Amino acid sequence: DVKVTQSSRYLVKRTGEKVFLECVQDMDHENMFWYRQDPGLGLRLIYFSYDVKMKEKGDIPEGYSVSREKKERFSLILESASTNQTSMYLCASLPGTITYNNEQFFGPGTRLTVL
Amino acid sequence: QKEVEQNSGPLSVPEGAIASLNCTYSDRGSQSFFWYRQYSGKSPELIMFIYSNGDKEDGRFTAQLNKASQYVSLLIRDSQPSDSATYLCAGEGAGSYQLTFGKGTKLSVIP
């Protein structure tokens, strides 16, 4: 079974802090994604990575950066946290071969509160 | 801007009835479509995917795709209280790994 883990289930930070959210997958997947999920707005893609050291902006990259130094790990960085970044953050991974069934496997999520 | 639209609900159905969840999409280039189920406080899990026009059945679940109308649906037969969750529809463009998600439909199955 694919396992995607996230470093924290709940996180509380203060405005202006630098925040690191970590995601690790154990299935040697090439592709990894960071989403945020907000009531009424659904799942929105922040960044994704299709290989080590490669990254692409998603729909809402502003205020975020990412790092992928190793294949299994994809980090989301909030350089200076703001209250509007309070959200549920979900990481997902996907094998590299494009098929019609590109199932993304999700981690358990990190609920971040910025005070 | 690629969009996937779903009615937010809540959709309430009695136990044993058929629940019908609907989704429309704007990107005609979208190839595959996915239905994820998300229980409250949990992460999404894949129920079904479909990429060909027509119906695809898996147990109590049937996904339907009509590319001409840009319409995807999920039918849940013999609905159970354990089916109560938010259902997310997602579309994937050709040759792309990116999914565009709808906002989800909340389903409540009443015992």
mmCIF file of C-alpha atoms in Angstrom:
data_model
loop_
_atom_site.group_PDB
_atom_site.id
_atom_site.type_symbol
_atom_site.label_atom_id
_atom_site.label_comp_id
_atom_site.label_asym_id
_atom_site.label_seq_id
_atom_site.Cartn_x
_atom_site.Cartn_y
_atom_site.Cartn_z
ATOM 1 C CA ASP A 1 0.000 0.000 0.000
ATOM 2 C CA VAL A 2 1.108 3.511 -0.789
ATOM 3 C CA LYS A 3 1.804 5.516 2.279
ATOM 4 C CA VAL A 4 1.954 9.287 2.275
ATOM 5 C CA THR A 5 2.783 10.875 5.592
ATOM 6 C CA GLN A 6 2.769 14.474 6.700
ATOM 7 C CA SER A 7 4.879 15.785 9.539
ATOM 8 C CA SER A 8 2.067 17.200 11.657
ATOM 9 C CA ARG A 9 -1.691 16.773 11.881
ATOM 10 C CA TYR A 10 -2.171 20.086 13.652
ATOM 11 C CA LEU A 11 0.078 23.129 13.694
ATOM 12 C CA VAL A 12 -0.341 26.560 15.255
ATOM 13 C CA LYS A 13 1.975 29.366 14.198
ATOM 14 C CA ARG A 14 2.146 33.122 14.582
ATOM 15 C CA THR A 15 1.940 35.698 11.849
ATOM 16 C CA GLY A 16 5.328 36.289 10.264
ATOM 17 C CA GLU A 17 6.818 32.941 11.231
ATOM 18 C CA LYS A 18 8.487 30.732 8.663
ATOM 19 C CA VAL A 19 6.600 27.447 8.457
ATOM 20 C CA PHE A 20 7.725 24.132 7.012
ATOM 21 C CA LEU A 21 5.251 21.400 6.117
ATOM 22 C CA GLU A 22 6.843 18.084 5.281
ATOM 23 C CA CYS A 23 5.481 15.259 3.171
ATOM 24 C CA VAL A 24 7.061 11.850 2.658
ATOM 25 C CA GLN A 25 5.919 9.023 0.390
ATOM 26 C CA ASP A 26 7.281 5.495 0.398
ATOM 27 C CA MET A 27 6.368 4.246 -3.073
ATOM 28 C CA ASP A 28 9.075 5.833 -5.199
ATOM 29 C CA HIS A 29 6.558 8.106 -6.928
ATOM 30 C CA GLU A 30 7.942 10.755 -9.250
ATOM 31 C CA ASN A 31 5.137 13.253 -8.801
ATOM 32 C CA MET A 32 4.152 15.047 -5.630
ATOM 33 C CA PHE A 33 1.604 17.762 -5.000
ATOM 34 C CA TRP A 34 0.631 20.290 -2.352
ATOM 35 C CA TYR A 35 -2.979 21.414 -2.047
ATOM 36 C CA ARG A 36 -4.878 23.528 0.370
ATOM 37 C CA GLN A 37 -8.520 22.889 1.177
ATOM 38 C CA ASP A 38 -10.871 25.552 2.445
ATOM 39 C CA PRO A 39 -14.639 25.424 3.074
ATOM 40 C CA GLY A 40 -16.514 26.570 0.008
ATOM 41 C CA LEU A 41 -13.364 26.706 -2.105
ATOM 42 C CA GLY A 42 -12.502 23.050 -2.440
ATOM 43 C CA LEU A 43 -9.056 21.646 -3.135
ATOM 44 C CA ARG A 44 -6.673 24.058 -4.805
ATOM 45 C CA LEU A 45 -3.227 23.175 -6.138
ATOM 46 C CA ILE A 46 -0.361 25.212 -4.705
ATOM 47 C CA TYR A 47 2.716 23.564 -6.232
ATOM 48 C CA PHE A 48 3.692 20.256 -7.706
ATOM 49 C CA SER A 49 6.913 18.484 -8.544
ATOM 50 C CA TYR A 50 7.515 15.847 -11.190
ATOM 51 C CA ASP A 51 11.104 15.057 -10.260
ATOM 52 C CA VAL A 52 13.790 15.816 -7.736
ATOM 53 C CA LYS A 53 14.649 19.510 -7.719
ATOM 54 C CA MET A 54 11.846 20.214 -10.224
ATOM 55 C CA LYS A 55 8.805 22.260 -9.311
ATOM 56 C CA GLU A 56 5.865 23.842 -11.050
ATOM 57 C CA LYS A 57 3.430 26.454 -9.821
ATOM 58 C CA GLY A 58 -0.145 25.441 -9.375
ATOM 59 C CA ASP A 59 -3.170 27.700 -9.212
ATOM 60 C CA ILE A 60 -2.329 29.563 -5.986
ATOM 61 C CA PRO A 61 1.467 29.667 -5.437
ATOM 62 C CA GLU A 62 1.628 33.166 -3.965
ATOM 63 C CA GLY A 63 3.090 33.206 -0.470
ATOM 64 C CA TYR A 64 4.458 29.669 -0.760
ATOM 65 C CA SER A 65 7.603 27.959 -1.933
ATOM 66 C CA VAL A 66 8.588 24.299 -2.138
ATOM 67 C CA SER A 67 11.635 22.114 -1.935
ATOM 68 C CA ARG A 68 12.290 18.654 -3.305
ATOM 69 C CA GLU A 69 15.823 17.550 -2.560
ATOM 70 C CA LYS A 70 14.982 13.855 -2.376
ATOM 71 C CA LYS A 71 12.480 11.867 -4.371
ATOM 72 C CA GLU A 72 10.464 10.767 -1.372
ATOM 73 C CA ARG A 73 10.171 14.163 0.310
ATOM 74 C CA PHE A 74 8.338 17.312 -0.759
ATOM 75 C CA SER A 75 8.304 20.311 1.531
ATOM 76 C CA LEU A 76 5.964 23.288 1.496
ATOM 77 C CA ILE A 77 7.357 26.499 2.931
ATOM 78 C CA LEU A 78 5.440 29.524 4.096
ATOM 79 C CA GLU A 79 8.126 32.207 4.133
ATOM 80 C CA SER A 80 6.131 34.571 6.339
ATOM 81 C CA ALA A 81 2.897 33.052 7.543
ATOM 82 C CA SER A 82 -0.240 35.145 7.372
ATOM 83 C CA THR A 83 -3.707 34.571 8.814
ATOM 84 C CA ASN A 84 -5.163 33.941 5.342
ATOM 85 C CA GLN A 85 -2.943 30.872 5.110
ATOM 86 C CA THR A 86 -4.911 29.189 7.870
ATOM 87 C CA SER A 87 -6.151 26.077 6.098
ATOM 88 C CA MET A 88 -5.972 22.306 5.705
ATOM 89 C CA TYR A 89 -2.896 21.368 3.682
ATOM 90 C CA LEU A 90 -2.901 18.092 1.797
ATOM 91 C CA CYS A 91 0.025 16.397 0.138
ATOM 92 C CA ALA A 92 -0.431 13.819 -2.619
ATOM 93 C CA SER A 93 1.790 11.584 -4.701
ATOM 94 C CA LEU A 94 1.456 9.895 -8.069
ATOM 95 C CA PRO A 95 3.536 7.413 -10.080
ATOM 96 C CA GLY A 96 5.435 8.769 -13.039
ATOM 97 C CA THR A 97 3.862 6.783 -15.848
ATOM 98 C CA ILE A 98 0.934 8.572 -17.454
ATOM 99 C CA THR A 99 -2.055 6.297 -17.749
ATOM 100 C CA TYR A 100 -5.762 6.935 -17.710
ATOM 101 C CA ASN A 101 -5.856 6.064 -14.035
ATOM 102 C CA ASN A 102 -3.563 8.619 -12.520
ATOM 103 C CA GLU A 103 -4.763 8.117 -8.972
ATOM 104 C CA GLN A 104 -3.274 10.611 -6.580
ATOM 105 C CA PHE A 105 -2.675 9.209 -3.099
ATOM 106 C CA PHE A 106 -3.265 11.704 -0.335
ATOM 107 C CA GLY A 107 -1.605 12.137 3.016
ATOM 108 C CA PRO A 108 -3.666 12.666 6.184
ATOM 109 C CA GLY A 109 -3.426 16.463 5.994
ATOM 110 C CA THR A 110 -2.025 19.186 8.218
ATOM 111 C CA ARG A 111 -4.445 21.652 9.730
ATOM 112 C CA LEU A 112 -2.492 24.883 10.050
ATOM 113 C CA THR A 113 -3.728 27.786 12.131
ATOM 114 C CA VAL A 114 -1.923 31.112 11.856
ATOM 115 C CA LEU A 115 -2.656 33.503 14.721
ATOM 116 C CA GLN B 1 -9.315 28.705 -16.512
ATOM 117 C CA LYS B 2 -10.264 25.085 -16.114
ATOM 118 C CA GLU B 3 -13.320 24.644 -13.939
ATOM 119 C CA VAL B 4 -15.157 21.730 -12.469
ATOM 120 C CA GLU B 5 -18.575 22.513 -11.042
ATOM 121 C CA GLN B 6 -20.539 20.533 -8.492
ATOM 122 C CA ASN B 7 -23.625 21.292 -6.440
ATOM 123 C CA SER B 8 -22.428 21.780 -2.890
ATOM 124 C CA GLY B 9 -25.474 20.116 -1.398
ATOM 125 C CA PRO B 10 -26.159 18.863 1.096
ATOM 126 C CA LEU B 11 -27.860 16.059 -0.750
ATOM 127 C CA SER B 12 -29.987 13.941 1.551
ATOM 128 C CA VAL B 13 -31.244 10.510 0.554
ATOM 129 C CA PRO B 14 -32.895 7.766 2.616
ATOM 130 C CA GLU B 15 -31.026 4.554 3.288
ATOM 131 C CA GLY B 16 -31.405 2.122 0.394
ATOM 132 C CA ALA B 17 -32.130 4.812 -2.193
ATOM 133 C CA ILE B 18 -30.004 5.841 -5.172
ATOM 134 C CA ALA B 19 -27.821 8.891 -4.665
ATOM 135 C CA SER B 20 -26.983 10.845 -7.811
ATOM 136 C CA LEU B 21 -24.025 13.202 -7.793
ATOM 137 C CA ASN B 22 -23.324 15.441 -10.742
ATOM 138 C CA CYS B 23 -20.393 17.355 -12.119
ATOM 139 C CA THR B 24 -19.745 19.524 -15.170
ATOM 140 C CA TYR B 25 -16.411 20.640 -16.535
ATOM 141 C CA SER B 26 -15.233 23.435 -18.779
ATOM 142 C CA ASP B 27 -12.058 22.009 -20.321
ATOM 143 C CA ARG B 28 -12.904 19.988 -23.413
ATOM 144 C CA GLY B 29 -9.360 18.648 -23.364
ATOM 145 C CA SER B 30 -9.944 16.815 -20.098
ATOM 146 C CA GLN B 31 -9.428 13.103 -20.582
ATOM 147 C CA SER B 32 -9.979 11.344 -17.286
ATOM 148 C CA PHE B 33 -12.297 12.001 -14.417
ATOM 149 C CA PHE B 34 -12.091 10.905 -10.846
ATOM 150 C CA TRP B 35 -14.504 10.638 -7.965
ATOM 151 C CA TYR B 36 -12.997 10.933 -4.519
ATOM 152 C CA ARG B 37 -14.808 10.415 -1.238
ATOM 153 C CA GLN B 38 -13.803 12.468 1.767
ATOM 154 C CA TYR B 39 -15.070 11.805 5.257
ATOM 155 C CA SER B 40 -15.103 14.700 7.668
ATOM 156 C CA GLY B 41 -11.588 15.377 8.963
ATOM 157 C CA LYS B 42 -10.039 12.817 6.643
ATOM 158 C CA SER B 43 -8.184 13.021 3.352
ATOM 159 C CA PRO B 44 -9.763 12.162 -0.022
ATOM 160 C CA GLU B 45 -9.753 8.569 -1.205
ATOM 161 C CA LEU B 46 -10.397 7.469 -4.765
ATOM 162 C CA ILE B 47 -13.673 5.673 -5.472
ATOM 163 C CA MET B 48 -13.698 5.510 -9.253
ATOM 164 C CA PHE B 49 -12.162 6.912 -12.377
ATOM 165 C CA ILE B 50 -13.588 7.042 -15.893
ATOM 166 C CA TYR B 51 -12.177 8.114 -19.230
ATOM 167 C CA SER B 52 -14.511 6.637 -21.835
ATOM 168 C CA ASN B 53 -17.966 7.870 -22.712
ATOM 169 C CA GLY B 54 -20.680 5.790 -21.139
ATOM 170 C CA ASP B 55 -21.062 3.984 -17.857
ATOM 171 C CA LYS B 56 -18.563 2.246 -15.622
ATOM 172 C CA GLU B 57 -19.782 0.113 -12.758
ATOM 173 C CA ASP B 58 -17.963 -1.027 -9.641
ATOM 174 C CA GLY B 59 -20.122 -2.658 -7.011
ATOM 175 C CA ARG B 60 -22.730 -0.157 -5.822
ATOM 176 C CA PHE B 61 -21.055 2.690 -7.695
ATOM 177 C CA THR B 62 -21.610 3.699 -11.314
ATOM 178 C CA ALA B 63 -19.731 6.527 -12.966
ATOM 179 C CA GLN B 64 -21.120 8.078 -16.129
ATOM 180 C CA LEU B 65 -19.275 10.278 -18.595
ATOM 181 C CA ASN B 66 -20.702 12.307 -21.453
ATOM 182 C CA LYS B 67 -17.908 14.243 -23.149
ATOM 183 C CA ALA B 68 -20.224 15.955 -25.621
ATOM 184 C CA SER B 69 -22.180 17.493 -22.741
ATOM 185 C CA GLN B 70 -19.072 17.799 -20.545
ATOM 186 C CA TYR B 71 -20.873 16.005 -17.790
ATOM 187 C CA VAL B 72 -19.803 13.411 -15.246
ATOM 188 C CA SER B 73 -21.952 11.719 -12.657
ATOM 189 C CA LEU B 74 -21.701 9.195 -9.867
ATOM 190 C CA LEU B 75 -24.601 6.989 -8.865
ATOM 191 C CA ILE B 76 -24.565 5.183 -5.555
ATOM 192 C CA ARG B 77 -27.110 2.372 -5.358
ATOM 193 C CA ASP B 78 -28.497 1.024 -2.086
ATOM 194 C CA SER B 79 -27.075 4.015 -0.231
ATOM 195 C CA GLN B 80 -25.802 3.308 3.263
ATOM 196 C CA PRO B 81 -25.223 5.688 6.193
ATOM 197 C CA SER B 82 -21.521 4.926 5.770
ATOM 198 C CA ASP B 83 -21.711 6.618 2.365
ATOM 199 C CA SER B 84 -22.324 9.937 4.106
ATOM 200 C CA ALA B 85 -19.342 12.061 3.084
ATOM 201 C CA THR B 86 -18.278 14.788 0.696
ATOM 202 C CA TYR B 87 -17.736 13.610 -2.861
ATOM 203 C CA LEU B 88 -15.147 15.385 -4.968
ATOM 204 C CA CYS B 89 -15.175 15.313 -8.744
ATOM 205 C CA ALA B 90 -11.863 15.960 -10.502
ATOM 206 C CA GLY B 91 -10.812 16.238 -14.128
ATOM 207 C CA GLU B 92 -7.405 15.686 -15.644
ATOM 208 C CA GLY B 93 -6.166 17.245 -18.840
ATOM 209 C CA ALA B 94 -4.563 15.288 -21.668
ATOM 210 C CA GLY B 95 -0.976 14.301 -20.888
ATOM 211 C CA SER B 96 -1.165 16.135 -17.601
ATOM 212 C CA TYR B 97 -0.827 15.030 -14.024
ATOM 213 C CA GLN B 98 -2.748 17.952 -12.704
ATOM 214 C CA LEU B 99 -6.241 17.487 -11.374
ATOM 215 C CA THR B 100 -8.829 20.230 -11.230
ATOM 216 C CA PHE B 101 -11.220 19.550 -8.379
ATOM 217 C CA GLY B 102 -14.786 20.622 -7.917
ATOM 218 C CA LYS B 103 -15.778 22.029 -4.548
ATOM 219 C CA GLY B 104 -17.492 18.821 -3.559
ATOM 220 C CA THR B 105 -21.023 17.649 -2.832
ATOM 221 C CA LYS B 106 -21.930 16.707 0.710
ATOM 222 C CA LEU B 107 -24.072 13.575 0.839
ATOM 223 C CA SER B 108 -26.118 12.541 3.855
ATOM 224 C CA VAL B 109 -27.749 9.120 3.910
ATOM 225 C CA ILE B 110 -30.567 9.073 6.433
ATOM 226 C CA PRO B 111 -31.179 5.758 8.257
#
